[in-house]
Every structure is written in structure tokens, then in C-alpha cells.
Short mmCIF file of C-alpha atoms in Angstrom, two decimals:
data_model
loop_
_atom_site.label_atom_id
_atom_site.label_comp_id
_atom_site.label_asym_id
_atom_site.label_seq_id
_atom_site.Cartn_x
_atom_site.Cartn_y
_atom_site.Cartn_z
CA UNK A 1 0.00 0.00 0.00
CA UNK A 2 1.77 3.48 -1.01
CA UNK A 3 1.70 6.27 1.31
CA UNK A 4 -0.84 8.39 -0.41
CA UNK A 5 -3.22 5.96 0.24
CA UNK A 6 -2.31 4.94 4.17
CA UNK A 7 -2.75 8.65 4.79
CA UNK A 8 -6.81 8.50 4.70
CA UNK A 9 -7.27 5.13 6.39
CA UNK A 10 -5.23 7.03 9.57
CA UNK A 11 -7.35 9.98 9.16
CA UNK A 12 -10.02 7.57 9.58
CA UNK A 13 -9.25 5.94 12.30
CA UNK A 14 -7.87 9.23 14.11
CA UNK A 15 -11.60 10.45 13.51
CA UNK A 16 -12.95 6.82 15.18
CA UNK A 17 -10.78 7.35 17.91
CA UNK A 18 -12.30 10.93 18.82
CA UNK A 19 -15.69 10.16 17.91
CA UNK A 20 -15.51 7.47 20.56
CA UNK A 21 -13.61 9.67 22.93
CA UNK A 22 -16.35 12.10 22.63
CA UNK A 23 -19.01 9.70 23.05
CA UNK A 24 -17.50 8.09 26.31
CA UNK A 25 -16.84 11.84 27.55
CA UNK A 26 -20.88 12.73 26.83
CA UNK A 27 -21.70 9.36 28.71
CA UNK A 28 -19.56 10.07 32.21
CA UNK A 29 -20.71 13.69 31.60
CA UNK A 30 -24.47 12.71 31.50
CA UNK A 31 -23.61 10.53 34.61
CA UNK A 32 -22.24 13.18 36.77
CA UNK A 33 -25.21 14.55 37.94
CA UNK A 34 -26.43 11.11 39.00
CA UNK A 35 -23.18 10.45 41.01
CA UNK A 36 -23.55 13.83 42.88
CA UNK A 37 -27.37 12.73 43.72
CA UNK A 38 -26.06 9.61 45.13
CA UNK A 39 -23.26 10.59 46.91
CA UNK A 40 -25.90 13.75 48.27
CA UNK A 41 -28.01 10.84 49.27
CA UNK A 42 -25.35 9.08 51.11
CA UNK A 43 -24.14 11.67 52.88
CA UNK A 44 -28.20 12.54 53.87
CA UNK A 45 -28.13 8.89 54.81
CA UNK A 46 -24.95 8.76 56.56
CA UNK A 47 -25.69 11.57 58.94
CA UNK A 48 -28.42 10.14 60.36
CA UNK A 49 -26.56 7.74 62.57
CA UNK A 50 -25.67 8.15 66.00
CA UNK A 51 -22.05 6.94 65.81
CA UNK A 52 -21.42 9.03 62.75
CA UNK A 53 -23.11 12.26 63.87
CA UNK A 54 -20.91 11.91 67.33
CA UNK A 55 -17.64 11.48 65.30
CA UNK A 56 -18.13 14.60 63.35
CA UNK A 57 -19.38 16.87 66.52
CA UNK A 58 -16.78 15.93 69.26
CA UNK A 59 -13.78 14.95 66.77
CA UNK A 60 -12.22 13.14 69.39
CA UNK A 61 -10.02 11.52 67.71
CA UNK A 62 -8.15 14.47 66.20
CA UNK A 63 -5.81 14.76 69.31
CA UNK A 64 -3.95 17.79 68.85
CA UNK A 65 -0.82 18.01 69.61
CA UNK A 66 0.07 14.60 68.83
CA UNK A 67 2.40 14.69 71.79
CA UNK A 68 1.18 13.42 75.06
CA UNK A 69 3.08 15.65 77.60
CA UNK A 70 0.03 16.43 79.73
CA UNK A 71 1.54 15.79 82.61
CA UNK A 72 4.39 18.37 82.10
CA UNK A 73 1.88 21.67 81.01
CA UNK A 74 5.09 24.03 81.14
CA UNK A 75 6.13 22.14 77.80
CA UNK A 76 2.72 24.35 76.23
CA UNK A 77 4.13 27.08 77.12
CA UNK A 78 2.33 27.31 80.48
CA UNK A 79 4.85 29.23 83.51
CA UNK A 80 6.68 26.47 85.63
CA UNK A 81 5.04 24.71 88.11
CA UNK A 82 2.00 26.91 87.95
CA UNK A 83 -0.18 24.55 86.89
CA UNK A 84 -1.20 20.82 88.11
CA UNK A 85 -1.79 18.06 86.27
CA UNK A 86 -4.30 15.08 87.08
CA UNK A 87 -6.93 13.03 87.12
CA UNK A 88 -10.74 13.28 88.05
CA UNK A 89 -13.18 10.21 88.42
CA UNK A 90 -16.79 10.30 87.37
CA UNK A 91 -19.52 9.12 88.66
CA UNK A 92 -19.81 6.32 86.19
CA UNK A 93 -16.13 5.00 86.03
CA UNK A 94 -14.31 7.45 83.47
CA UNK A 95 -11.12 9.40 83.87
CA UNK A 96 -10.73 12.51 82.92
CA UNK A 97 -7.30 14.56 82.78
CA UNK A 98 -7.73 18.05 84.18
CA UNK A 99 -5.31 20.93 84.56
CA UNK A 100 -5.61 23.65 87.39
CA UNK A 101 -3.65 26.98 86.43
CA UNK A 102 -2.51 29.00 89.53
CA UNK A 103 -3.76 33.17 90.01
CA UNK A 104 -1.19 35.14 88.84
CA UNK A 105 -1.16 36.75 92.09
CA UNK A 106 -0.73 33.95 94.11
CA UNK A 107 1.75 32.58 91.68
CA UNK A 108 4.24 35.22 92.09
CA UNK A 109 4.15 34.93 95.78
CA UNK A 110 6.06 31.88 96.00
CA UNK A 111 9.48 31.77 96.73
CA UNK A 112 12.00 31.32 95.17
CA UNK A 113 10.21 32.30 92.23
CA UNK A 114 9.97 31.28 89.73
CA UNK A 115 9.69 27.96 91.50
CA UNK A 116 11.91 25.42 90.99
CA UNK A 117 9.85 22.58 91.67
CA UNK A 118 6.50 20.93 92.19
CA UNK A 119 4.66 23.29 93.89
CA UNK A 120 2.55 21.26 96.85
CA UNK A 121 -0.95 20.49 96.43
CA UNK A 122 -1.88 22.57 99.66
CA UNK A 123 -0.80 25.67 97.47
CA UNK A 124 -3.31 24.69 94.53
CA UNK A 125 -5.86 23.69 97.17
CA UNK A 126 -5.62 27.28 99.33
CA UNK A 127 -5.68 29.31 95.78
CA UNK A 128 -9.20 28.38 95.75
CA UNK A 129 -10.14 30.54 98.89
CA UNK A 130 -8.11 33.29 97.71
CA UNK A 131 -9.39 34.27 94.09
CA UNK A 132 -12.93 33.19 91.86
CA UNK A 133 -12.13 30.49 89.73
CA UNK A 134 -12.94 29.80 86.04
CA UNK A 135 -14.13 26.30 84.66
CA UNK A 136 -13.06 25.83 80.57
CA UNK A 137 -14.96 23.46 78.72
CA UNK A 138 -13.30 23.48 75.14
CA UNK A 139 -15.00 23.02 71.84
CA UNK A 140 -14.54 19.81 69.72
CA UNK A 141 -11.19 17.82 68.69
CA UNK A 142 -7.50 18.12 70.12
CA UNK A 143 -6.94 18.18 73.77
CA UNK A 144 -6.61 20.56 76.23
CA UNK A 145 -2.84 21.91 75.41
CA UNK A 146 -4.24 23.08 72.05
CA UNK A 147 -2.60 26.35 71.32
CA UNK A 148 -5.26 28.30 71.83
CA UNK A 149 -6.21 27.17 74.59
CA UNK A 150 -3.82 27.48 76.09
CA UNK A 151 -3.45 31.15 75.70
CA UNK A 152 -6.44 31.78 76.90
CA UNK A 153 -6.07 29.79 80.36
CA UNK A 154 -2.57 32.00 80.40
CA UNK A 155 -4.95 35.44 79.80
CA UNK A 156 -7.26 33.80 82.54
CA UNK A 157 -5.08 32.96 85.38
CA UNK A 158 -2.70 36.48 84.89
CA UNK A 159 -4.91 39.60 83.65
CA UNK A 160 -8.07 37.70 85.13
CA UNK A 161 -5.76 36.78 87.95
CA UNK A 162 -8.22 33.63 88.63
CA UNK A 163 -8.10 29.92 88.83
CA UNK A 164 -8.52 28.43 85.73
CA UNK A 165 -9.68 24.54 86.03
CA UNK A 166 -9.62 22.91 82.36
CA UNK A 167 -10.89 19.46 81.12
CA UNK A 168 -10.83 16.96 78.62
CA UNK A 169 -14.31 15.33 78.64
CA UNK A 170 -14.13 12.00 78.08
CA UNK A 171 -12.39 9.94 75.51
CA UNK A 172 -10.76 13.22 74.54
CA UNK A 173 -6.77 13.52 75.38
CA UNK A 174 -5.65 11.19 78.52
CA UNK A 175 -9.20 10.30 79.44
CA UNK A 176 -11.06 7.53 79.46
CA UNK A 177 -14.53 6.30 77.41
CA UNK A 178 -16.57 7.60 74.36
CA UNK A 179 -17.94 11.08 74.20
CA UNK A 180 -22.14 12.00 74.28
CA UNK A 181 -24.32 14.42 75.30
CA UNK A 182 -25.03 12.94 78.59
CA UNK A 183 -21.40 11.87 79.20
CA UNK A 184 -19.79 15.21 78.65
CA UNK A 185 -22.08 16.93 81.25
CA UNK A 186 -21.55 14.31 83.56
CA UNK A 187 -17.74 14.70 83.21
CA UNK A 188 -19.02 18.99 83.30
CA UNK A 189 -21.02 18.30 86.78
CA UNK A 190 -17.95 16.31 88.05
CA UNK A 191 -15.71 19.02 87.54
CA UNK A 192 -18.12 21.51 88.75
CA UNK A 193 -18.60 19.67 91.68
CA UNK A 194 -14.89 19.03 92.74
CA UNK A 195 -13.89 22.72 92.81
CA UNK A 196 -16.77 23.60 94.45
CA UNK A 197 -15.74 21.20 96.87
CA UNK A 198 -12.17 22.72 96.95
CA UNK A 199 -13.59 26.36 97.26
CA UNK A 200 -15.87 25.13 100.25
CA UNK A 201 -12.52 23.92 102.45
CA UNK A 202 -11.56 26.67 101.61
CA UNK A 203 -13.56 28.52 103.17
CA UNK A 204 -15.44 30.33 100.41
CA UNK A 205 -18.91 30.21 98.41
CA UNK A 206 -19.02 27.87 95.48
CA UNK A 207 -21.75 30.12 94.39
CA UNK A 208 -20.38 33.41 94.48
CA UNK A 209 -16.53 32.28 93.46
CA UNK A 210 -17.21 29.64 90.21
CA UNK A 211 -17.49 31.24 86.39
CA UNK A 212 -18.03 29.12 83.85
CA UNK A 213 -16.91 29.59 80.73
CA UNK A 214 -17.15 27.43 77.39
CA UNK A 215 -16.22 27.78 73.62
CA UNK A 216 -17.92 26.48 70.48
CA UNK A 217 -18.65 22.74 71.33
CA UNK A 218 -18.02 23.93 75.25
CA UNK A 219 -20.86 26.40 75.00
CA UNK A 220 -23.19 23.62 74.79
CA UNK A 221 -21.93 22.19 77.94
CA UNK A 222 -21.86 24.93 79.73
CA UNK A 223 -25.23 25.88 78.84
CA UNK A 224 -26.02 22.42 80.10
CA UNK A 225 -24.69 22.60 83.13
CA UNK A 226 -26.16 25.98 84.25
CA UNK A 227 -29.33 24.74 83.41
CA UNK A 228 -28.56 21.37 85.74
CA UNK A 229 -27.52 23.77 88.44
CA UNK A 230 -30.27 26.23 88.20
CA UNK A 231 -32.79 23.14 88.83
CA UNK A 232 -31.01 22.81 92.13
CA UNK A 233 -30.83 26.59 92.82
CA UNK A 234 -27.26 27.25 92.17
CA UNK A 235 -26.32 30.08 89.95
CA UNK A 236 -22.88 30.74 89.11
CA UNK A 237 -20.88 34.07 89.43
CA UNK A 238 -21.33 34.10 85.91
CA UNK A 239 -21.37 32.75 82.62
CA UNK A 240 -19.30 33.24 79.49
CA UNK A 241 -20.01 31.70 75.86
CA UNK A 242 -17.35 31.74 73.28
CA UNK A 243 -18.56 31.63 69.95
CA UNK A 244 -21.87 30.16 71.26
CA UNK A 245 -24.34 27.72 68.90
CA UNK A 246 -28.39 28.21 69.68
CA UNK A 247 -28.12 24.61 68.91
CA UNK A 248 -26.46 21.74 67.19
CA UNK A 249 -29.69 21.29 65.42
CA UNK A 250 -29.50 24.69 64.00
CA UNK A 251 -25.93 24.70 63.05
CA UNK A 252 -26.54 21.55 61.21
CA UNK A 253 -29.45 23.74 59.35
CA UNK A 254 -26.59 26.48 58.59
CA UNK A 255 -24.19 24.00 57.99
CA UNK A 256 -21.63 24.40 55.14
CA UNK A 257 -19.70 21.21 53.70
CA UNK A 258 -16.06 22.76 52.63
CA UNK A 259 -17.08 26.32 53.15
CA UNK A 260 -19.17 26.98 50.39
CA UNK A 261 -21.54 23.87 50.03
CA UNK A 262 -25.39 24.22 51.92
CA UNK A 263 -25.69 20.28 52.64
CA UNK A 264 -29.06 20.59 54.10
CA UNK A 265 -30.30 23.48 52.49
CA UNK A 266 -31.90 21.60 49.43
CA UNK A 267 -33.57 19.25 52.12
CA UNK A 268 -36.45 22.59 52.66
CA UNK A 269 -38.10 21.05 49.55
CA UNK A 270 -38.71 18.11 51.28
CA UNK A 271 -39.89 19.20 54.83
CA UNK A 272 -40.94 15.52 56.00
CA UNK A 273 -37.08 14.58 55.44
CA UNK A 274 -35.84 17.18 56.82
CA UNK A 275 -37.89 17.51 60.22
CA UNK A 276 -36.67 13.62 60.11
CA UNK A 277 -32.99 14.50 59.96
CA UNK A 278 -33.69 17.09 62.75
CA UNK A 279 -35.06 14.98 64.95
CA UNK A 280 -32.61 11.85 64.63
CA UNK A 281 -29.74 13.86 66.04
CA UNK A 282 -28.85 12.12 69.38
CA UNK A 283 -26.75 14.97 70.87
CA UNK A 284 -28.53 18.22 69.87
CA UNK A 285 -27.38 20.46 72.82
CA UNK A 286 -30.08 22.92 73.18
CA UNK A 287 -28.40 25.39 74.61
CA UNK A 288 -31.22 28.21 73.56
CA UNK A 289 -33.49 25.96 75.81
CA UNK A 290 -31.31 24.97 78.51
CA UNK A 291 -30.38 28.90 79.25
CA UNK A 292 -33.59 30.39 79.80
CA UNK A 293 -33.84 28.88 83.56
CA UNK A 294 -30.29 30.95 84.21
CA UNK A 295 -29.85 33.44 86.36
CA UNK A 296 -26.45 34.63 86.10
CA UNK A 297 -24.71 37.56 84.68
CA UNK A 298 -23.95 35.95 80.72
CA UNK A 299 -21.18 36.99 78.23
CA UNK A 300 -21.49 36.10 74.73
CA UNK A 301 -18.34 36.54 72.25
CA UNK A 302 -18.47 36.10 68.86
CA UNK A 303 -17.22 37.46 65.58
CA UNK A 304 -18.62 38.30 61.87
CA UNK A 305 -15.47 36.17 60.51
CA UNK A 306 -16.12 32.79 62.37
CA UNK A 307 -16.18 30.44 59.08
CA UNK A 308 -17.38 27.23 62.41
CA UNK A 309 -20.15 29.13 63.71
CA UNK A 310 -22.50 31.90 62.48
CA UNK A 311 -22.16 34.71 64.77
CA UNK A 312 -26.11 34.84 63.94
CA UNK A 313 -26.29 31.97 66.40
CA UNK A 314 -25.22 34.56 69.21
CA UNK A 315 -27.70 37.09 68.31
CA UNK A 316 -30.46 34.03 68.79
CA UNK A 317 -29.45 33.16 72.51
CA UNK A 318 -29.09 37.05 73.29
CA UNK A 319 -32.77 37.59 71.79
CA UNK A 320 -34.04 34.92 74.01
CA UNK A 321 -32.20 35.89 77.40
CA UNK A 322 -33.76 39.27 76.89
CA UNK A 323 -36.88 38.07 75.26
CA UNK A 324 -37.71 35.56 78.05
CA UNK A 325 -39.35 38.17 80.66
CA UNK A 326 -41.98 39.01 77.85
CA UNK A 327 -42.63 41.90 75.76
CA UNK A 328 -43.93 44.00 78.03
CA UNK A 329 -40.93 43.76 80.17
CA UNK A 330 -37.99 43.62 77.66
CA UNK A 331 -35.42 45.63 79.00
CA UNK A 332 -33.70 48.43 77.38
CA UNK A 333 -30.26 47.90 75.13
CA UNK A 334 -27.55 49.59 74.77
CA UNK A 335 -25.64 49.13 71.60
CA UNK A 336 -22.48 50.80 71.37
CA UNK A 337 -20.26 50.37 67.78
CA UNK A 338 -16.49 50.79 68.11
CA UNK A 339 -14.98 51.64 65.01
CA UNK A 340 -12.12 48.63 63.88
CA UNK A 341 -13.06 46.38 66.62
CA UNK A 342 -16.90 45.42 66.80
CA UNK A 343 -19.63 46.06 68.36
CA UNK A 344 -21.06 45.86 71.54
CA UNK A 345 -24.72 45.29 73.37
CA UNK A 346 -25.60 45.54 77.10
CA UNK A 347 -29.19 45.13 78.86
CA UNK A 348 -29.88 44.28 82.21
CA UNK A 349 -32.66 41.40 82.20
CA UNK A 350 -33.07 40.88 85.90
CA UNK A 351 -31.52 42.93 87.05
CA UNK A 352 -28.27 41.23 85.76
CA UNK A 353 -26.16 42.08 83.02
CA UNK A 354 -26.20 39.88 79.59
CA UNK A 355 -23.31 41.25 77.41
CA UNK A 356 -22.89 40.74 73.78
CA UNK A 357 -19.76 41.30 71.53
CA UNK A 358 -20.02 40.71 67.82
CA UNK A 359 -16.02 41.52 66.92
CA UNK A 360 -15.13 42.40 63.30
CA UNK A 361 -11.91 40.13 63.37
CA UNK A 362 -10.78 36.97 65.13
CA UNK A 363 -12.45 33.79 63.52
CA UNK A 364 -13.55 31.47 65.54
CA UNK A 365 -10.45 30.71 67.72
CA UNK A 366 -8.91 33.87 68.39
CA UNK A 367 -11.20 35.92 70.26
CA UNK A 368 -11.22 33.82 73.56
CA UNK A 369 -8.15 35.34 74.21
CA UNK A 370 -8.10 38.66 72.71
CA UNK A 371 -7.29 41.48 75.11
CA UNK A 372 -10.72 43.31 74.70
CA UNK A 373 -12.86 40.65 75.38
CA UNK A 374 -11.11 39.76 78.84
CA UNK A 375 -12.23 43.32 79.85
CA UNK A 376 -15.47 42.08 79.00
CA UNK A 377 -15.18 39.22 81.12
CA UNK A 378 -14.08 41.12 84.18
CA UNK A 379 -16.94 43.58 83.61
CA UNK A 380 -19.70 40.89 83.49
CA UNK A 381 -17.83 38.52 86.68
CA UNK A 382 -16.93 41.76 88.55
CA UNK A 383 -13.31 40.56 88.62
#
């Protein structure tokens, strides 16, 4: 066969080749949207199970820092020796590793100072009759030496110049069992009731001497708790939310899969489905429910830029503190905007103040230690 006549037949087939090419390409291209419907489905599917619902909401298993140096906190970056390291025992069996971060002020009275060694556990123990003390109850994954965290219970213990008790709920960090609703109040209560406890031998009032304080996840369990307590008559000093949720079953509704995805958005058409999904969440954390029998002064922190949480969620739980008297009696607000930093709203339901900061800047991680809002939280605990 000459050349001249090759030439067409491998034109021909060239042409074949893309014609079937473009047909394959039309056929995975038609198919596409049928994939996405699927996967949609599964993913609809898939977060209506208990164990997977839990995995996403507490992350437990993403134990940040990898390192497990708990019981050596100056290696976070905490002072040395001012904090102790160890373990608390629930009511139902689990351990859970706890950190208690000295006052500044009583800190800096020890001598030599800095201290050179393991300060004794009468110190720790007396701190508690000497300045209020602040319970942290983190938000999801990593442990309680996270970063952040950490620089917060450093803000806490010297400008706040308070104790600062901080947990790992259970199965988080070095403690024991699988995290739930119910078990990560429990492992809340126990911790609540241990430094009340300490404050009592002390020789001061639980009531008047214990803030609690939570962020993201935390906020949930502190709203818990205070709602626990309040059944029993206690009221702490007061009570500050960090980038609060109204609920987990409305940040589910808000929720957006890598940022920019509505996953449950396109579930409105189907309201049957939806109401379903809503109500097969076995941790929901109704923290816009569990507040309202409260009384305690309340902080709530939040910013415009947290890509977790909408900061709308914050505006929900302040509407129904000062909502929850009634219309007639809704008290008067102040709303004061500060140019570059946020802005900031104070009423006095009760008598008692309820604070709200909606910052401009800090995400979702950085504003629970931000200078500004710790003059918040001495304004609303009278520190």
C-alpha cells in the first residue's frame, strides 16, 4: 500500500478514535449529575446515625498536639510549676485529665520564684479561697494543650488573675470512654462539683466564686450545666459563651460542607425529610433551651469572621435571654459600635447584666483570648 493511500485510512481511524472519545466523555458527563445525587443521598443517609453524627461533633479523635506531655503543662508554654496536672473520676467510672492553672497573684508569691519545683498540692488547694475560679470546657477535637487554649487559660489565670480549672471530657486527650451528650455533662457536673468542693474547704462560696466559661462545642456544655444547676438553685458568678451555637440542630441547618456547600439546604423542599434528619440527632445540645432557667450575669463573644459558627447563632441566645421576661418587660439595650473592633450590646434582664460582643476580626479561635474581650469578662464577673 503506497503512502498516499495509508494517509486517509489514519485519518479515519484518528476520527474513530475521537468520535468514541467524545461519546465516552458525553456518557460520564451525562452521569455526573447522578453520582452527585447519590453521593448527596449518602451523605443525607450517613448523617443520620448516631455513631457518625458523634464522630463529626466531638472529633475526638483528632488529638492535637500529637504529643502526650500532659503531665508536664510548662512544655505548652504554660509558667513552671504553675499549673497541676491530674486526674478526676466520674460518677460512672471514666477518667478525665484536668489541669488547674494557679492566680497570677498567688503565683508570684512563691518563693524562690519562679519555683523550681513541684509546687505542693496545699498551694493549689488554698488558691481556691483566695481568688474566683474559672471552669473551661473546650469546643470539639484536640486536647486541652491546644494552642489556643492554652493562651487563653494563660490570659485567665494572669490579667483575670483567677483559677482556671480545664478538662478533657471523656475519651478526649488522657481520658477515658466515648464522648455523648449525657457523658460530657456528667464529666461537666464532676468538675463543677470538685472545685466547688475545693472552694468550700476553703472557706469560700461555690456560688459566688465559680465562672463558667465554654467555647464552640463547650458552649453547649456549659449551657447544660447551668441549666442542671439552676434546677437545684445554684447560679454561678457568671457565665461566658465563646462563639456560642443556639443549637447543634440549627448549626446543622446552617451547615456548610467545605465552606461553600449548603448540605441541608436543598432538604427545605422536602420538609418531611428534613424535620426527620432534625429529629434523629442524638446529641442536639439545646443550649437556647437549657439557658432560659439561668440566672447569672452571661457573656457572649463572637465574631462576623467565624467560618465554624455563624455569629447569627449569638444574636439568637441574646434575643431569648432578653426576650424571656416578655414583651412587656424587655429591657432596654444599649448598643455601642467601636470603630475597627466590633460592636457591643448591654441590657440588664433581671436585674443582671447579659453582654454581647459581635467583633469584626478573630475567627472562631482567636477571640477567647483577645485582650478586649477579657475586659469584657471582668466587667460581666466583677473581677
Amino acid at each position: 500500500m503506497s503512502s498516499q493511500s495509508a494517509q486517509p485510512a489514519a485519518k479515519m481511524r484518528h476520527r474513530i478514535r475521537l468520535r468514541k472519545m467524545s461519546d465516552l466523555a458525553t456518557k460520564v458527563c451525562a452521569f455526573i449529575p447522578l453520582m452527585l445525587i447519590v453521593l448527596y443521598i449518602f451523605i443525607v443517609f450517613m448523617s443520620t446515625l448516631t455513631r457518625v453524627q458523634r464522630e463529626f461533633l466531638f472529633l475526638h479523635r483528632l488529638r492535637i498536639p500529637t504529643w502526650k506531655k500532659f503531665h508536664s503543662p510548662e512544655y505548652y508554654g504554660l509558667a513552671p510549676f504553675k499549673t497541676r496536672n491530674f486526674k478526676l473520676e466520674t460518677p460512672d467510672g471514666e477518667t478525665l485529665g484536668t489541669w488547674h492553672v494557679l492566680p497570677q497573684g498567688v503565683y508570684v508569691e512563691q518563693e524562690p520564684f519562679p519555683p523550681r519545683e513541684r509546687l505542693p498540692d496545699t498551694i493549689f488547694d488554698d488558691a481556691f479561697g483566695q481568688r474566683p475560679t474559672i471552669i473551661y470546657f473546650h469546643g470539639n477535637a484536640a486536647t486541652r494543650a491546644q494552642p489556643h487554649r492554652v493562651r487563653g487559660y494563660m490570659e485567665m489565670s494572669g490579667r483575670l488573675n483567677c483559677n482556671v480549672v480545664a478538662v478533657d471530657y471523656r475519651g478526649f486527650a488522657d481520658s477515658s470512654g466515648k464522648p455523648s451528650q449525657e457523658g460530657v455533662i456528667i464529666d461537666a457536673r464532676t468538675t463543677y462539683d470538685w472545685v466547688a468542693k475545693k472552694i468550700k474547704t476553703a472557706g469560700a462560696d461555690p456560688a459566688t466564686n465559680i465562672i463558667l466559661c465554654g467555647h464552640s462545642l463547650g458552649t453547649g456544655v456549659t449551657s447544660a450545666l447551668a441549666e442542671r444547676l439552676a434546677a437545684e438553685g445554684t447560679f454561678p458568678r457568671a457565665i461566658i459563651l465563646i462563639a456560642p451555637f443556639s443549637s447543634v440542630i440549627d448549626l446543622v441547618d446552617s451547615f456548610y460542607l467545605f465552606g461553600f456547600f449548603p448540605v441541608f439546604h436543598p432538604l427545605k423542599a422536602v420538609p418531611r425529610i428534613k424535620e426527620y434528619i432534625r429529629s434523629s440527632w442524638a446529641d442536639p445540645f439545646e443550649s437556647k433551651h437549657s439557658l432560659l432557667t439561668t440566672s447569672s450575669p452571661m457573656l457572649l463573644l463572637h465574631t462576623l469572621n467565624d467560618g465554624v459558627i455563624p455569629s447569627t447563632h449569638s444574636e439568637t441566645l441574646f434575643n431569648v435571654m432578653l426576650n424571656r421576661s416578655g414583651a412587656q418587660n424587655k429591657p432596654h439595650v444599649e448598643e455601642t459600635n467601636y470603630e475597627g473592633w466590633g460592636t457591643l450590646k448591654v441590657a440588664y434582664p433581671n436585674g443582671l447584666p447579659l453582654i454581647k460582643w459581635e467583633g469584626k476580626h478573630g475567627g472562631h479561635n482567636d477571640l477567647g483570648w483577645a485582650e478586649g474581650t477579657f475586659d469584657l469578662m471582668a466587667w460581666v464577673a466583677d473581677l
